[in-house]
Amino acid sequence: MKKYDYLIVGAGLYGAVFAQEAARAGKKCLVIEKRNHIAGNIYTYNCEGINVHQYGAHIFHTNNKEVWDYVNQFAVFNRYTNSPVANYNGEIYNLPFNMNTFNKMWGVITPQEAAEKIEQQRKEAGITEPQNLEEQAISLVGTDIYEKLIKGYTAKQWGRDCKDLPAFIIKRLPVRFTYDNNYFNALYQGIPVGGYTKMVENMFGDTEIMLGTDYLADKEKYDAMADKIVYTGPVDAYFDYKLGTLQYRSVRFETELLDMENYQGNAVVNYTDYETPYTRIIEHKHFEFGTQPKTVISREYSAEWQQGDEPYYPVNNDQNNALYEKYKALATEEENVIFGGRLGEYKYYDMDKVIEVALQVAAAELK
Ligand code: FAD
Ligand code: UDP
């Protein structure tokens, strides 16, 4: 008899959902987490009364009512709606691409005028079937917006030319012919009052958690402790990179406490020219309508991931997806291990999708 039913590797959102469901099913779990805190990349900490998103801005949004009801058991969500602005060499545009953006770019007033302008630019570029991010972007919003708001930002974000990136990445953003700056097409949206860490803490409840513990550093010892493993770390690291290394993008966050009330007037400002070395500046207090006398900002510098860095974004191009499929075949052979989450499944998952998948997997596993 092993001491635990499940050993959960990683105290992020996937691990927290699984732990919550397992506890409800009467199972005994141990969570081990490499970092010295819970909540994975959605970790927030308090600085001068402001909840700081240590690993980048996180806005909860979903169209899935089941997921929305689920998270609302663990936190109260505020009414924050994400409406980033883009700064292109000092010119300010609204995001996502909507009538406010089109008006500022071209002076067009009606949706029809905007659609005609885009169609004209798409035709001039000669695109019929978009094959990559550049062609997809131009066919959705035209050349001017591509040049000013997409090309430089994407090159910085991914360290790759837009021609070498999959089209789906740009399809994450809505294109709207209404004057609506809501970044997401989601029925439900908000930020957990009091921060994400508190929410994840509530999900873990009484589950035992060991922080500062790397599963892969002593895998055999930990495997002996539980009947099954739920692994939410990078899938290639689990197999000691034996088939090669999957590519990730990493981010360096430069965070500053400023002695002023309001630095940029918005939670998220994207710097879309190529020359500005960071991709965006986050002003954390605005996620919760903060009125503190000070403010905290984070500049995000995107970088290619190297061993030892935090892997944030899977680079889901054909080459990496093909390698992932090979790792997935190996993962399927590991009978007592469930691979889950953004790193375990090498997928560009948002939080709501992570919860949806974790709930499905837990339901099948614990039935
Ligand atoms: P993680 O949060 O990465 O958790 C995995 C955990 O496993 C980590 O804590 C890690 O330390 C631990 N671990 C790894 N290896 C080991 C090991 N060997 N031993 C022990 N522990 C280990 N989603 C949204 O819905 N809205 C947003 O606005 C949004 N913004 C984002 C911004 C950025 C910059 C990034 C990177 C992501 C963003 N996301 C957003 C996505 C969101 O962060 C993820 O969907 C979610 O955090 C994934 O949860 P997870 O549990 O799969 O992974
Ligand atoms: N993007 C862009 N300009 C912007 C914002 C986004 O070109 O001002 C592109 C960029 O390629 C980015 C993708 O749209 O990777 C998806 O943006 P999103 O905000 O969803 O990225 P994330 O929140 O995951 O960093």
XYZ file of C-alpha atoms and ligand atoms in Angstrom:
445
model
C 0.000 0.000 0.000
C 1.407 3.350 -0.997
C 0.905 6.354 1.226
C -1.006 8.496 -1.302
C -3.515 7.793 -4.047
C -2.111 10.598 -6.215
C 1.114 12.514 -6.344
C 0.428 15.805 -8.109
C 3.518 17.378 -9.651
C 2.974 21.131 -9.950
C 0.813 23.396 -7.776
C -0.570 25.382 -10.737
C -4.168 25.602 -11.851
C -4.309 22.100 -13.343
C -2.877 20.568 -10.179
C -5.288 22.590 -8.036
C -8.380 21.467 -9.968
C -7.269 17.841 -9.847
C -6.510 18.081 -6.117
C -9.916 19.619 -5.407
C -11.740 16.915 -7.362
C -9.681 14.100 -5.853
C -10.357 15.375 -2.322
C -14.079 15.484 -3.087
C -13.828 11.864 -4.228
C -12.163 10.936 -0.921
C -8.684 10.409 -2.373
C -5.469 11.271 -0.598
C -3.040 13.480 -2.534
C 0.401 14.941 -2.100
C 1.394 17.953 -4.197
C 5.036 18.701 -4.924
C 6.025 22.038 -6.395
C 9.427 23.148 -7.592
C 8.849 26.827 -6.852
C 8.526 28.206 -3.337
C 4.869 29.151 -3.813
C 1.617 27.674 -5.108
C -0.513 28.806 -8.086
C 2.027 28.292 -10.909
C 1.978 31.078 -13.445
C -1.161 32.668 -12.055
C 0.602 33.456 -8.760
C -0.081 36.927 -7.345
C 1.471 38.602 -4.294
C 0.610 41.743 -2.397
C 2.789 44.850 -2.650
C 1.576 48.073 -1.000
C -2.003 46.760 -1.173
C -1.698 45.915 -4.888
C -1.989 42.328 -6.157
C 0.989 41.859 -8.460
C 0.779 39.187 -11.196
C 4.340 37.901 -10.907
C 4.320 35.862 -14.134
C 2.402 38.219 -16.388
C -1.088 39.671 -16.570
C -3.836 37.116 -16.076
C -7.416 37.948 -16.970
C -9.947 35.226 -16.447
C -12.380 34.891 -19.353
C -14.576 32.070 -20.581
C -17.693 31.153 -22.510
C -18.063 27.963 -20.526
C -20.697 28.399 -17.826
C -19.639 25.237 -16.021
C -16.075 26.553 -15.711
C -17.309 29.987 -14.632
C -19.531 28.483 -11.916
C -16.641 26.283 -10.858
C -14.149 29.107 -10.256
C -16.794 31.212 -8.544
C -16.861 28.644 -5.743
C -13.320 29.657 -4.837
C -13.263 33.417 -5.440
C -15.453 36.437 -5.993
C -14.701 37.933 -9.416
C -14.770 41.664 -10.136
C -16.147 43.260 -13.323
C -12.770 43.984 -14.950
C -12.926 43.915 -18.760
C -9.599 43.802 -20.537
C -9.159 46.692 -23.016
C -5.456 47.040 -23.775
C -4.143 49.943 -25.789
C -1.359 49.771 -28.329
C 1.430 52.334 -28.396
C 3.105 52.458 -31.821
C 5.903 55.027 -31.635
C 3.708 57.279 -29.527
C 0.509 56.764 -31.561
C -2.224 55.222 -29.403
C -4.731 52.673 -30.786
C -7.466 50.664 -29.124
C -7.303 46.869 -29.085
C -8.559 44.406 -30.091
C -9.046 45.427 -33.718
C -12.393 47.203 -33.748
C -14.103 50.341 -35.074
C -12.120 52.547 -32.667
C -8.881 51.135 -34.142
C -10.110 51.484 -37.732
C -11.285 55.050 -37.129
C -7.943 56.104 -35.659
C -5.994 54.334 -38.422
C -8.004 55.465 -41.461
C -10.604 58.007 -40.326
C -13.395 55.623 -41.390
C -16.701 56.045 -39.560
C -18.959 53.163 -40.591
C -18.428 49.393 -40.461
C -18.899 49.258 -44.227
C -16.124 51.773 -44.843
C -13.818 49.795 -42.539
C -14.628 46.478 -44.234
C -14.003 48.015 -47.676
C -10.626 49.367 -46.590
C -9.557 45.966 -45.262
C -10.802 44.181 -48.379
C -8.900 46.603 -50.608
C -5.640 46.011 -48.681
C -6.169 42.255 -48.651
C -6.640 42.254 -52.441
C -3.569 44.421 -53.010
C -1.536 41.914 -50.973
C -2.931 39.125 -53.198
C -3.947 36.818 -50.355
C -6.635 34.201 -50.928
C -5.796 31.285 -48.630
C -3.717 32.523 -45.634
C -0.846 30.126 -44.957
C 0.877 31.817 -42.032
C 0.423 34.505 -39.384
C 1.380 37.388 -41.716
C -1.101 36.376 -44.426
C -3.785 35.641 -41.859
C -3.295 39.039 -40.217
C -3.398 40.972 -43.497
C -6.493 39.127 -44.649
C -8.250 39.891 -41.332
C -7.291 43.547 -40.791
C -5.301 44.804 -43.802
C -1.697 45.875 -44.319
C -1.646 49.106 -42.265
C -2.778 47.452 -39.046
C -0.478 44.510 -39.707
C 2.506 46.840 -40.141
C 1.800 49.052 -37.112
C 0.104 46.829 -34.561
C 1.070 43.223 -35.367
C 4.370 42.804 -37.190
C 6.753 44.323 -34.615
C 4.890 43.036 -31.560
C 4.715 39.484 -32.899
C 8.360 39.453 -33.955
C 9.327 40.522 -30.414
C 6.884 38.170 -28.718
C 7.837 35.053 -30.649
C 11.379 35.873 -31.864
C 10.280 34.650 -35.274
C 9.091 36.290 -38.459
C 5.305 36.382 -38.910
C 5.740 34.257 -42.048
C 7.170 31.448 -39.888
C 4.360 31.392 -37.330
C 1.041 29.539 -37.402
C -2.049 31.548 -38.382
C -4.031 30.417 -35.323
C -2.037 32.675 -32.967
C -3.518 35.847 -34.438
C -6.991 34.331 -34.507
C -6.932 34.494 -30.713
C -7.778 38.186 -31.079
C -11.275 39.316 -32.045
C -11.813 41.537 -35.105
C -14.982 43.542 -34.600
C -16.974 45.971 -36.666
C -18.449 47.619 -33.579
C -17.007 50.282 -31.271
C -16.188 47.728 -28.569
C -12.739 47.552 -26.902
C -13.359 44.313 -24.993
C -10.277 42.181 -25.753
C -12.112 38.894 -25.357
C -15.223 37.423 -26.910
C -16.260 35.892 -23.628
C -19.556 35.807 -21.823
C -17.807 35.802 -18.442
C -14.730 37.804 -17.461
C -13.055 39.208 -14.339
C -10.226 39.118 -11.830
C -10.543 37.247 -8.520
C -10.849 39.798 -5.739
C -7.885 39.348 -3.398
C -5.703 37.742 -6.087
C -5.317 34.385 -7.834
C -3.135 32.880 -5.117
C -6.006 33.028 -2.630
C -8.291 31.365 -5.174
C -5.820 28.526 -5.779
C -5.260 28.169 -2.027
C -9.009 27.666 -1.636
C -8.934 25.015 -4.360
C -6.172 23.061 -2.631
C -7.989 23.248 0.701
C -6.343 20.816 3.128
C -4.278 18.979 0.526
C -0.674 18.420 1.637
C 1.799 20.520 -0.387
C 5.604 20.374 -0.449
C 7.131 23.522 -1.894
C 10.652 23.931 -3.279
C 10.687 20.270 -4.344
C 11.693 19.136 -7.829
C 10.012 15.845 -8.765
C 12.525 15.072 -11.499
C 15.468 15.458 -9.099
C 14.347 12.327 -7.210
C 11.671 10.754 -9.368
C 11.953 7.188 -8.084
C 11.546 8.250 -4.470
C 8.397 10.238 -5.206
C 6.960 7.577 -7.537
C 7.145 5.121 -4.642
C 4.876 7.320 -2.550
C 1.694 7.207 -4.628
C -0.352 4.867 -6.799
C -0.580 7.397 -9.603
C 1.163 10.564 -10.727
C -0.428 13.684 -12.175
C 2.426 15.478 -13.940
C 1.982 19.121 -15.009
C 5.615 20.006 -15.791
C 7.135 20.090 -19.299
C 6.557 16.783 -21.077
C 10.024 16.771 -22.706
C 11.712 17.322 -19.326
C 9.865 14.257 -17.940
C 11.576 12.120 -20.597
C 14.918 13.855 -20.038
C 14.671 15.460 -23.505
C 15.580 12.123 -25.051
C 13.792 12.847 -28.338
C 14.992 16.456 -28.460
C 13.920 19.739 -26.908
C 10.525 21.318 -27.505
C 10.748 25.059 -28.060
C 9.202 27.530 -25.628
C 9.180 31.283 -25.318
C 10.228 32.655 -22.009
C 9.589 36.124 -20.571
C 11.698 38.328 -18.301
C 9.597 40.530 -16.059
C 11.109 43.797 -14.842
C 8.902 44.958 -11.972
C 9.098 48.372 -10.281
C 7.255 50.076 -7.436
C 6.704 53.718 -8.400
C 5.958 56.596 -6.077
C 3.006 57.858 -8.097
C -0.656 57.054 -8.248
C -1.168 56.322 -11.914
C 1.617 55.566 -14.405
C -0.117 54.734 -17.679
C -3.874 54.980 -17.107
C -4.563 51.393 -18.167
C -3.722 47.893 -16.932
C -2.124 46.796 -20.221
C -0.243 48.880 -22.798
C 1.309 46.989 -25.725
C 4.368 48.497 -27.419
C 3.833 47.359 -30.975
C 6.880 48.879 -32.699
C 9.892 46.616 -33.093
C 12.395 49.062 -31.574
C 10.985 49.251 -28.016
C 12.693 46.251 -26.384
C 9.729 45.162 -24.248
C 6.393 43.916 -25.566
C 4.085 45.411 -22.962
C 3.822 47.233 -19.644
C 1.367 46.012 -17.043
C 0.128 48.381 -14.325
C -1.263 45.891 -11.832
C -3.538 48.108 -9.713
C -5.861 48.788 -12.646
C -6.989 45.135 -12.693
C -8.757 45.851 -9.417
C -9.527 49.587 -9.835
C -6.896 50.326 -7.165
C -6.656 53.745 -5.522
C -3.398 53.197 -3.600
C -0.966 56.156 -3.482
C 1.757 54.062 -5.189
C 1.757 51.828 -8.253
C 3.557 48.699 -9.489
C 4.450 48.204 -13.142
C 6.041 45.291 -15.008
C 7.812 45.477 -18.341
C 7.750 42.184 -20.265
C 10.773 41.180 -22.320
C 10.237 38.111 -24.444
C 13.109 35.650 -24.953
C 13.825 32.228 -26.443
C 13.680 29.594 -23.731
C 16.882 27.829 -22.690
C 17.274 25.083 -20.096
C 17.037 26.700 -16.667
C 14.573 29.421 -17.802
C 10.846 29.317 -17.077
C 9.002 27.881 -20.106
C 5.940 30.115 -20.565
C 4.624 29.745 -24.096
C 4.744 26.537 -26.128
C 5.727 27.378 -29.713
C 3.041 25.347 -31.476
C 4.477 25.327 -35.022
C 4.570 22.203 -37.232
C 8.074 21.168 -36.189
C 7.334 21.333 -32.452
C 3.891 19.780 -32.782
C 5.444 16.825 -34.631
C 8.010 16.351 -31.846
C 5.280 16.698 -29.228
C 3.302 13.882 -30.903
C 6.316 11.613 -30.375
C 6.533 12.558 -26.701
C 2.794 12.039 -26.415
C 3.198 8.477 -27.700
C 5.761 7.865 -24.941
C 3.457 9.512 -22.402
C 0.622 7.158 -23.333
C 2.882 4.213 -22.447
C 3.392 5.553 -18.908
C 0.417 3.735 -17.442
C 0.374 5.364 -14.040
C 1.019 8.920 -15.128
C -1.472 11.545 -16.259
C 0.149 14.382 -18.216
C -1.799 17.622 -17.980
C -1.760 21.386 -18.325
C -0.002 23.891 -20.532
C 3.394 22.223 -20.216
C 2.303 18.607 -19.785
C 0.247 18.798 -22.993
C 2.387 21.418 -24.759
C -0.632 23.526 -25.661
C -1.244 27.281 -25.660
C -4.084 26.857 -23.142
C -5.845 29.739 -21.417
C -6.906 29.240 -17.802
C -10.490 28.298 -18.609
C -9.358 25.549 -20.975
C -6.947 24.166 -18.370
C -9.832 23.937 -15.904
C -12.166 22.375 -18.459
C -9.657 19.686 -19.401
C -8.610 19.023 -15.788
C -12.264 18.575 -14.816
C -12.827 16.121 -17.670
C -9.707 14.125 -16.854
C -10.530 14.080 -13.136
C -14.101 12.949 -13.814
C -12.910 10.048 -15.971
C -10.164 9.122 -13.521
C -12.140 9.345 -10.300
C -15.446 7.821 -11.395
P 1.542 26.174 -14.586
O 0.867 27.343 -14.016
O 2.789 26.413 -15.389
O 1.855 25.158 -13.408
C 2.769 24.100 -13.528
C 3.544 24.017 -12.215
O 4.364 22.855 -12.231
C 4.476 25.206 -12.005
O 4.190 25.843 -10.771
C 5.864 24.591 -12.030
O 6.782 25.232 -11.169
C 5.578 23.169 -11.574
N 6.579 22.194 -12.021
C 7.086 22.041 -13.267
N 8.008 21.055 -13.266
C 8.079 20.586 -11.991
C 8.854 19.582 -11.363
N 9.762 18.863 -12.042
N 8.668 19.362 -10.043
C 7.776 20.091 -9.335
N 7.017 21.053 -9.875
C 7.171 21.298 -11.199
N -4.576 32.553 -19.415
C -5.769 33.207 -19.377
O -6.826 32.565 -19.325
N -5.815 34.581 -19.350
C -4.696 35.346 -19.394
O -4.774 36.587 -19.379
C -3.418 34.684 -19.455
N -2.274 35.398 -19.504
C -1.070 34.739 -19.548
C 0.115 35.500 -19.564
C 1.342 34.868 -19.581
C 2.611 35.691 -19.598
C 1.409 33.438 -19.595
C 2.731 32.727 -19.625
C 0.241 32.687 -19.577
C -1.000 33.314 -19.557
N -2.193 32.588 -19.488
C -3.410 33.252 -19.460
C -2.196 31.096 -19.433
C -2.206 30.560 -17.989
O -1.038 31.000 -17.328
C -2.232 29.042 -18.045
O -3.360 28.590 -18.744
C -2.237 28.350 -16.663
O -1.471 29.015 -15.713
C -1.716 26.941 -16.845
O -1.780 26.218 -15.618
P -0.945 24.887 -15.478
O -1.277 24.323 -14.150
O -1.127 24.039 -16.696
O 0.599 25.341 -15.560
N -0.681 40.507 -31.089
C -0.207 41.549 -31.847
N -0.309 42.826 -31.375
C -0.857 43.097 -30.177
C -1.361 42.028 -29.389
C -1.238 40.741 -29.882
O 0.309 41.337 -32.939
O -0.905 44.282 -29.796
C -0.546 39.137 -31.621
C 0.770 38.483 -31.166
O 1.226 37.652 -32.210
C 0.318 37.645 -29.995
C -1.057 37.168 -30.470
O -1.592 38.317 -31.149
O 1.184 36.553 -29.760
C -1.993 36.736 -29.368
O -2.138 37.793 -28.443
P -2.569 37.542 -26.949
O -2.812 38.858 -26.317
O -3.657 36.534 -26.941
O -1.241 36.911 -26.347
P -0.930 36.417 -24.851
O -1.941 37.033 -23.921
O -1.041 34.925 -24.876
O 0.447 36.898 -24.586
